[in-house]
Amino acid sequence: MELRVLQYFLAVTREQSISGAAETLHLSQPTLSRQLKELEEELGKQLMIRGNRHITLTEEGMLLRKRAEEIVELVKKTEEEISISDNLIAGISRSERGRRTMCVSSQGRQKNLGKITR
């Protein structure tokens, strides 16, 4: 199961239409339909009932929508946390003589900024 395909599935659930989601995602409708069909085959369950103008989620589709939303949110949060740690991490450490000093770590390199006063 690929994150990209889960995002496609969520777009279809938001638009309630495969053609509407395909337009939003800048994909062809046959490409999106194929991706969704492959997802259903991978899971061994029908996720939606395809009507003439809209889709209706099955119980399994509703469960997948809930889990997919959680997964996408978790990935987003993780990327943000990793990005923050890559940019700049500040912390307080004690030097050998017991003074408090400020150290900044940026991408694995540490620089001592000197004594911290209260």
PDB file of N, CA and C in Angstrom, residues 15-73:
ATOM      1  N   GLU A  15     -14.024  14.392  -3.055  1.00  0.00           N
ATOM      2  CA  GLU A  15     -14.753  14.835  -4.249  1.00  0.00           C
ATOM      3  C   GLU A  15     -16.033  14.023  -4.471  1.00  0.00           C
ATOM      4  N   GLN A  16     -16.092  12.855  -3.870  1.00  0.00           N
ATOM      5  CA  GLN A  16     -17.190  11.899  -4.054  1.00  0.00           C
ATOM      6  C   GLN A  16     -17.374  11.526  -5.523  1.00  0.00           C
ATOM      7  N   SER A  17     -16.273  11.607  -6.241  1.00  0.00           N
ATOM      8  CA  SER A  17     -16.303  11.326  -7.667  1.00  0.00           C
ATOM      9  C   SER A  17     -14.885  11.017  -8.144  1.00  0.00           C
ATOM     10  N   ILE A  18     -14.747   9.967  -8.935  1.00  0.00           N
ATOM     11  CA  ILE A  18     -13.430   9.625  -9.467  1.00  0.00           C
ATOM     12  C   ILE A  18     -12.999  10.662 -10.498  1.00  0.00           C
ATOM     13  N   SER A  19     -13.919  11.072 -11.362  1.00  0.00           N
ATOM     14  CA  SER A  19     -13.543  12.065 -12.382  1.00  0.00           C
ATOM     15  C   SER A  19     -13.214  13.412 -11.744  1.00  0.00           C
ATOM     16  N   GLY A  20     -13.954  13.806 -10.715  1.00  0.00           N
ATOM     17  CA  GLY A  20     -13.661  15.054 -10.016  1.00  0.00           C
ATOM     18  C   GLY A  20     -12.312  15.004  -9.324  1.00  0.00           C
ATOM     19  N   ALA A  21     -12.007  13.872  -8.691  1.00  0.00           N
ATOM     20  CA  ALA A  21     -10.719  13.709  -8.022  1.00  0.00           C
ATOM     21  C   ALA A  21      -9.586  13.676  -9.044  1.00  0.00           C
ATOM     22  N   ALA A  22      -9.817  13.021 -10.174  1.00  0.00           N
ATOM     23  CA  ALA A  22      -8.790  12.956 -11.220  1.00  0.00           C
ATOM     24  C   ALA A  22      -8.437  14.363 -11.689  1.00  0.00           C
ATOM     25  N   GLU A  23      -9.432  15.196 -11.843  1.00  0.00           N
ATOM     26  CA  GLU A  23      -9.185  16.578 -12.259  1.00  0.00           C
ATOM     27  C   GLU A  23      -8.386  17.333 -11.195  1.00  0.00           C
ATOM     28  N   THR A  24      -8.777  17.178  -9.937  1.00  0.00           N
ATOM     29  CA  THR A  24      -8.075  17.835  -8.826  1.00  0.00           C
ATOM     30  C   THR A  24      -6.628  17.366  -8.740  1.00  0.00           C
ATOM     31  N   LEU A  25      -6.407  16.076  -8.962  1.00  0.00           N
ATOM     32  CA  LEU A  25      -5.068  15.486  -8.854  1.00  0.00           C
ATOM     33  C   LEU A  25      -4.234  15.635 -10.128  1.00  0.00           C
ATOM     34  N   HIS A  26      -4.843  16.158 -11.187  1.00  0.00           N
ATOM     35  CA  HIS A  26      -4.174  16.299 -12.486  1.00  0.00           C
ATOM     36  C   HIS A  26      -3.749  14.942 -13.030  1.00  0.00           C
ATOM     37  N   LEU A  27      -4.668  13.984 -12.902  1.00  0.00           N
ATOM     38  CA  LEU A  27      -4.475  12.639 -13.450  1.00  0.00           C
ATOM     39  C   LEU A  27      -5.591  12.364 -14.441  1.00  0.00           C
ATOM     40  N   SER A  28      -5.365  11.398 -15.307  1.00  0.00           N
ATOM     41  CA  SER A  28      -6.474  10.975 -16.167  1.00  0.00           C
ATOM     42  C   SER A  28      -7.411  10.101 -15.337  1.00  0.00           C
ATOM     43  N   GLN A  29      -8.671  10.116 -15.694  1.00  0.00           N
ATOM     44  CA  GLN A  29      -9.655   9.316 -14.966  1.00  0.00           C
ATOM     45  C   GLN A  29      -9.336   7.825 -15.055  1.00  0.00           C
ATOM     46  N   PRO A  30      -8.932   7.290 -16.218  1.00  0.00           N
ATOM     47  CA  PRO A  30      -8.582   5.862 -16.269  1.00  0.00           C
ATOM     48  C   PRO A  30      -7.394   5.499 -15.370  1.00  0.00           C
ATOM     49  N   THR A  31      -6.405   6.398 -15.285  1.00  0.00           N
ATOM     50  CA  THR A  31      -5.247   6.136 -14.416  1.00  0.00           C
ATOM     51  C   THR A  31      -5.674   6.049 -12.963  1.00  0.00           C
ATOM     52  N   LEU A  32      -6.499   7.004 -12.526  1.00  0.00           N
ATOM     53  CA  LEU A  32      -6.969   7.003 -11.141  1.00  0.00           C
ATOM     54  C   LEU A  32      -7.840   5.781 -10.865  1.00  0.00           C
ATOM     55  N   SER A  33      -8.726   5.454 -11.782  1.00  0.00           N
ATOM     56  CA  SER A  33      -9.578   4.270 -11.611  1.00  0.00           C
ATOM     57  C   SER A  33      -8.749   3.006 -11.463  1.00  0.00           C
ATOM     58  N   ARG A  34      -7.693   2.902 -12.270  1.00  0.00           N
ATOM     59  CA  ARG A  34      -6.817   1.721 -12.208  1.00  0.00           C
ATOM     60  C   ARG A  34      -6.113   1.646 -10.851  1.00  0.00           C
ATOM     61  N   GLN A  35      -5.621   2.770 -10.362  1.00  0.00           N
ATOM     62  CA  GLN A  35      -4.951   2.795  -9.055  1.00  0.00           C
ATOM     63  C   GLN A  35      -5.907   2.351  -7.946  1.00  0.00           C
ATOM     64  N   LEU A  36      -7.137   2.823  -7.992  1.00  0.00           N
ATOM     65  CA  LEU A  36      -8.126   2.452  -6.972  1.00  0.00           C
ATOM     66  C   LEU A  36      -8.492   0.976  -7.069  1.00  0.00           C
ATOM     67  N   LYS A  37      -8.637   0.486  -8.279  1.00  0.00           N
ATOM     68  CA  LYS A  37      -8.954  -0.930  -8.484  1.00  0.00           C
ATOM     69  C   LYS A  37      -7.819  -1.806  -7.945  1.00  0.00           C
ATOM     70  N   GLU A  38      -6.572  -1.405  -8.185  1.00  0.00           N
ATOM     71  CA  GLU A  38      -5.429  -2.156  -7.676  1.00  0.00           C
ATOM     72  C   GLU A  38      -5.379  -2.126  -6.149  1.00  0.00           C
ATOM     73  N   LEU A  39      -5.768  -0.998  -5.548  1.00  0.00           N
ATOM     74  CA  LEU A  39      -5.834  -0.906  -4.091  1.00  0.00           C
ATOM     75  C   LEU A  39      -6.880  -1.878  -3.555  1.00  0.00           C
ATOM     76  N   GLU A  40      -8.034  -1.924  -4.198  1.00  0.00           N
ATOM     77  CA  GLU A  40      -9.076  -2.861  -3.779  1.00  0.00           C
ATOM     78  C   GLU A  40      -8.605  -4.305  -3.921  1.00  0.00           C
ATOM     79  N   GLU A  41      -7.908  -4.599  -4.993  1.00  0.00           N
ATOM     80  CA  GLU A  41      -7.389  -5.959  -5.196  1.00  0.00           C
ATOM     81  C   GLU A  41      -6.340  -6.306  -4.147  1.00  0.00           C
ATOM     82  N   GLU A  42      -5.487  -5.350  -3.822  1.00  0.00           N
ATOM     83  CA  GLU A  42      -4.453  -5.569  -2.812  1.00  0.00           C
ATOM     84  C   GLU A  42      -5.077  -5.880  -1.454  1.00  0.00           C
ATOM     85  N   LEU A  43      -6.149  -5.161  -1.116  1.00  0.00           N
ATOM     86  CA  LEU A  43      -6.820  -5.359   0.168  1.00  0.00           C
ATOM     87  C   LEU A  43      -7.834  -6.497   0.133  1.00  0.00           C
ATOM     88  N   GLY A  44      -8.209  -6.927  -1.054  1.00  0.00           N
ATOM     89  CA  GLY A  44      -9.196  -7.996  -1.188  1.00  0.00           C
ATOM     90  C   GLY A  44     -10.598  -7.574  -0.785  1.00  0.00           C
ATOM     91  N   LYS A  45     -10.884  -6.281  -0.862  1.00  0.00           N
ATOM     92  CA  LYS A  45     -12.198  -5.740  -0.477  1.00  0.00           C
ATOM     93  C   LYS A  45     -12.621  -4.648  -1.442  1.00  0.00           C
ATOM     94  N   GLN A  46     -13.913  -4.559  -1.668  1.00  0.00           N
ATOM     95  CA  GLN A  46     -14.455  -3.437  -2.432  1.00  0.00           C
ATOM     96  C   GLN A  46     -14.548  -2.242  -1.484  1.00  0.00           C
ATOM     97  N   LEU A  47     -13.958  -1.135  -1.885  1.00  0.00           N
ATOM     98  CA  LEU A  47     -13.911   0.046  -1.029  1.00  0.00           C
ATOM     99  C   LEU A  47     -15.011   1.055  -1.329  1.00  0.00           C
ATOM    100  N   MET A  48     -15.526   1.004  -2.556  1.00  0.00           N
ATOM    101  CA  MET A  48     -16.558   1.954  -2.955  1.00  0.00           C
ATOM    102  C   MET A  48     -17.489   1.344  -3.982  1.00  0.00           C
ATOM    103  N   ILE A  49     -18.679   1.858  -3.977  1.00  0.00           N
ATOM    104  CA  ILE A  49     -19.654   1.490  -5.000  1.00  0.00           C
ATOM    105  C   ILE A  49     -19.677   2.638  -5.990  1.00  0.00           C
ATOM    106  N   ARG A  50     -19.367   2.321  -7.223  1.00  0.00           N
ATOM    107  CA  ARG A  50     -19.264   3.344  -8.254  1.00  0.00           C
ATOM    108  C   ARG A  50     -20.633   3.556  -8.897  1.00  0.00           C
ATOM    109  N   GLY A  51     -21.147   4.767  -8.769  1.00  0.00           N
ATOM    110  CA  GLY A  51     -22.405   5.127  -9.421  1.00  0.00           C
ATOM    111  C   GLY A  51     -22.122   5.924 -10.683  1.00  0.00           C
ATOM    112  N   ASN A  52     -23.190   6.387 -11.341  1.00  0.00           N
ATOM    113  CA  ASN A  52     -23.017   7.163 -12.575  1.00  0.00           C
ATOM    114  C   ASN A  52     -22.322   8.498 -12.324  1.00  0.00           C
ATOM    115  N   ARG A  53     -22.670   9.151 -11.250  1.00  0.00           N
ATOM    116  CA  ARG A  53     -22.132  10.497 -10.987  1.00  0.00           C
ATOM    117  C   ARG A  53     -21.295  10.605  -9.710  1.00  0.00           C
ATOM    118  N   HIS A  54     -21.415   9.621  -8.841  1.00  0.00           N
ATOM    119  CA  HIS A  54     -20.679   9.704  -7.574  1.00  0.00           C
ATOM    120  C   HIS A  54     -20.376   8.306  -7.041  1.00  0.00           C
ATOM    121  N   ILE A  55     -19.535   8.282  -6.024  1.00  0.00           N
ATOM    122  CA  ILE A  55     -19.182   7.019  -5.380  1.00  0.00           C
ATOM    123  C   ILE A  55     -19.800   6.989  -3.986  1.00  0.00           C
ATOM    124  N   THR A  56     -20.009   5.787  -3.485  1.00  0.00           N
ATOM    125  CA  THR A  56     -20.460   5.580  -2.109  1.00  0.00           C
ATOM    126  C   THR A  56     -19.490   4.610  -1.465  1.00  0.00           C
ATOM    127  N   LEU A  57     -18.964   4.990  -0.315  1.00  0.00           N
ATOM    128  CA  LEU A  57     -18.009   4.122   0.373  1.00  0.00           C
ATOM    129  C   LEU A  57     -18.708   2.935   1.015  1.00  0.00           C
ATOM    130  N   THR A  58     -18.071   1.791   0.933  1.00  0.00           N
ATOM    131  CA  THR A  58     -18.522   0.619   1.673  1.00  0.00           C
ATOM    132  C   THR A  58     -18.033   0.772   3.116  1.00  0.00           C
ATOM    133  N   GLU A  59     -18.405  -0.164   3.983  1.00  0.00           N
ATOM    134  CA  GLU A  59     -17.906  -0.111   5.366  1.00  0.00           C
ATOM    135  C   GLU A  59     -16.375  -0.169   5.386  1.00  0.00           C
ATOM    136  N   GLU A  60     -15.804  -1.039   4.539  1.00  0.00           N
ATOM    137  CA  GLU A  60     -14.346  -1.137   4.457  1.00  0.00           C
ATOM    138  C   GLU A  60     -13.748   0.162   3.938  1.00  0.00           C
ATOM    139  N   GLY A  61     -14.427   0.804   3.004  1.00  0.00           N
ATOM    140  CA  GLY A  61     -13.976   2.088   2.471  1.00  0.00           C
ATOM    141  C   GLY A  61     -13.995   3.175   3.533  1.00  0.00           C
ATOM    142  N   MET A  62     -15.021   3.158   4.389  1.00  0.00           N
ATOM    143  CA  MET A  62     -15.090   4.142   5.476  1.00  0.00           C
ATOM    144  C   MET A  62     -13.955   3.923   6.479  1.00  0.00           C
ATOM    145  N   LEU A  63     -13.653   2.656   6.763  1.00  0.00           N
ATOM    146  CA  LEU A  63     -12.548   2.348   7.665  1.00  0.00           C
ATOM    147  C   LEU A  63     -11.218   2.798   7.055  1.00  0.00           C
ATOM    148  N   LEU A  64     -11.020   2.499   5.768  1.00  0.00           N
ATOM    149  CA  LEU A  64      -9.781   2.904   5.111  1.00  0.00           C
ATOM    150  C   LEU A  64      -9.660   4.421   5.084  1.00  0.00           C
ATOM    151  N   ARG A  65     -10.757   5.125   4.845  1.00  0.00           N
ATOM    152  CA  ARG A  65     -10.698   6.594   4.835  1.00  0.00           C
ATOM    153  C   ARG A  65     -10.199   7.111   6.182  1.00  0.00           C
ATOM    154  N   LYS A  66     -10.755   6.568   7.267  1.00  0.00           N
ATOM    155  CA  LYS A  66     -10.341   6.994   8.612  1.00  0.00           C
ATOM    156  C   LYS A  66      -8.859   6.719   8.830  1.00  0.00           C
ATOM    157  N   ARG A  67      -8.416   5.516   8.518  1.00  0.00           N
ATOM    158  CA  ARG A  67      -7.014   5.151   8.718  1.00  0.00           C
ATOM    159  C   ARG A  67      -6.088   5.933   7.779  1.00  0.00           C
ATOM    160  N   ALA A  68      -6.503   6.133   6.553  1.00  0.00           N
ATOM    161  CA  ALA A  68      -5.688   6.881   5.590  1.00  0.00           C
ATOM    162  C   ALA A  68      -5.500   8.327   6.055  1.00  0.00           C
ATOM    163  N   GLU A  69      -6.546   8.929   6.601  1.00  0.00           N
ATOM    164  CA  GLU A  69      -6.429  10.291   7.136  1.00  0.00           C
ATOM    165  C   GLU A  69      -5.414  10.321   8.276  1.00  0.00           C
ATOM    166  N   GLU A  70      -5.470   9.317   9.153  1.00  0.00           N
ATOM    167  CA  GLU A  70      -4.520   9.244  10.264  1.00  0.00           C
ATOM    168  C   GLU A  70      -3.095   9.058   9.757  1.00  0.00           C
ATOM    169  N   ILE A  71      -2.922   8.201   8.767  1.00  0.00           N
ATOM    170  CA  ILE A  71      -1.597   7.917   8.213  1.00  0.00           C
ATOM    171  C   ILE A  71      -1.018   9.169   7.559  1.00  0.00           C
ATOM    172  N   VAL A  72      -1.808   9.838   6.742  1.00  0.00           N
ATOM    173  CA  VAL A  72      -1.342  11.033   6.044  1.00  0.00           C
ATOM    174  C   VAL A  72      -0.976  12.121   7.058  1.00  0.00           C
ATOM    175  N   GLU A  73      -1.785  12.282   8.086  1.00  0.00           N
ATOM    176  CA  GLU A  73      -1.493  13.279   9.128  1.00  0.00           C
ATOM    177  C   GLU A  73      -0.211  12.921   9.882  1.00  0.00           C
TER     178      GLU A  73
END
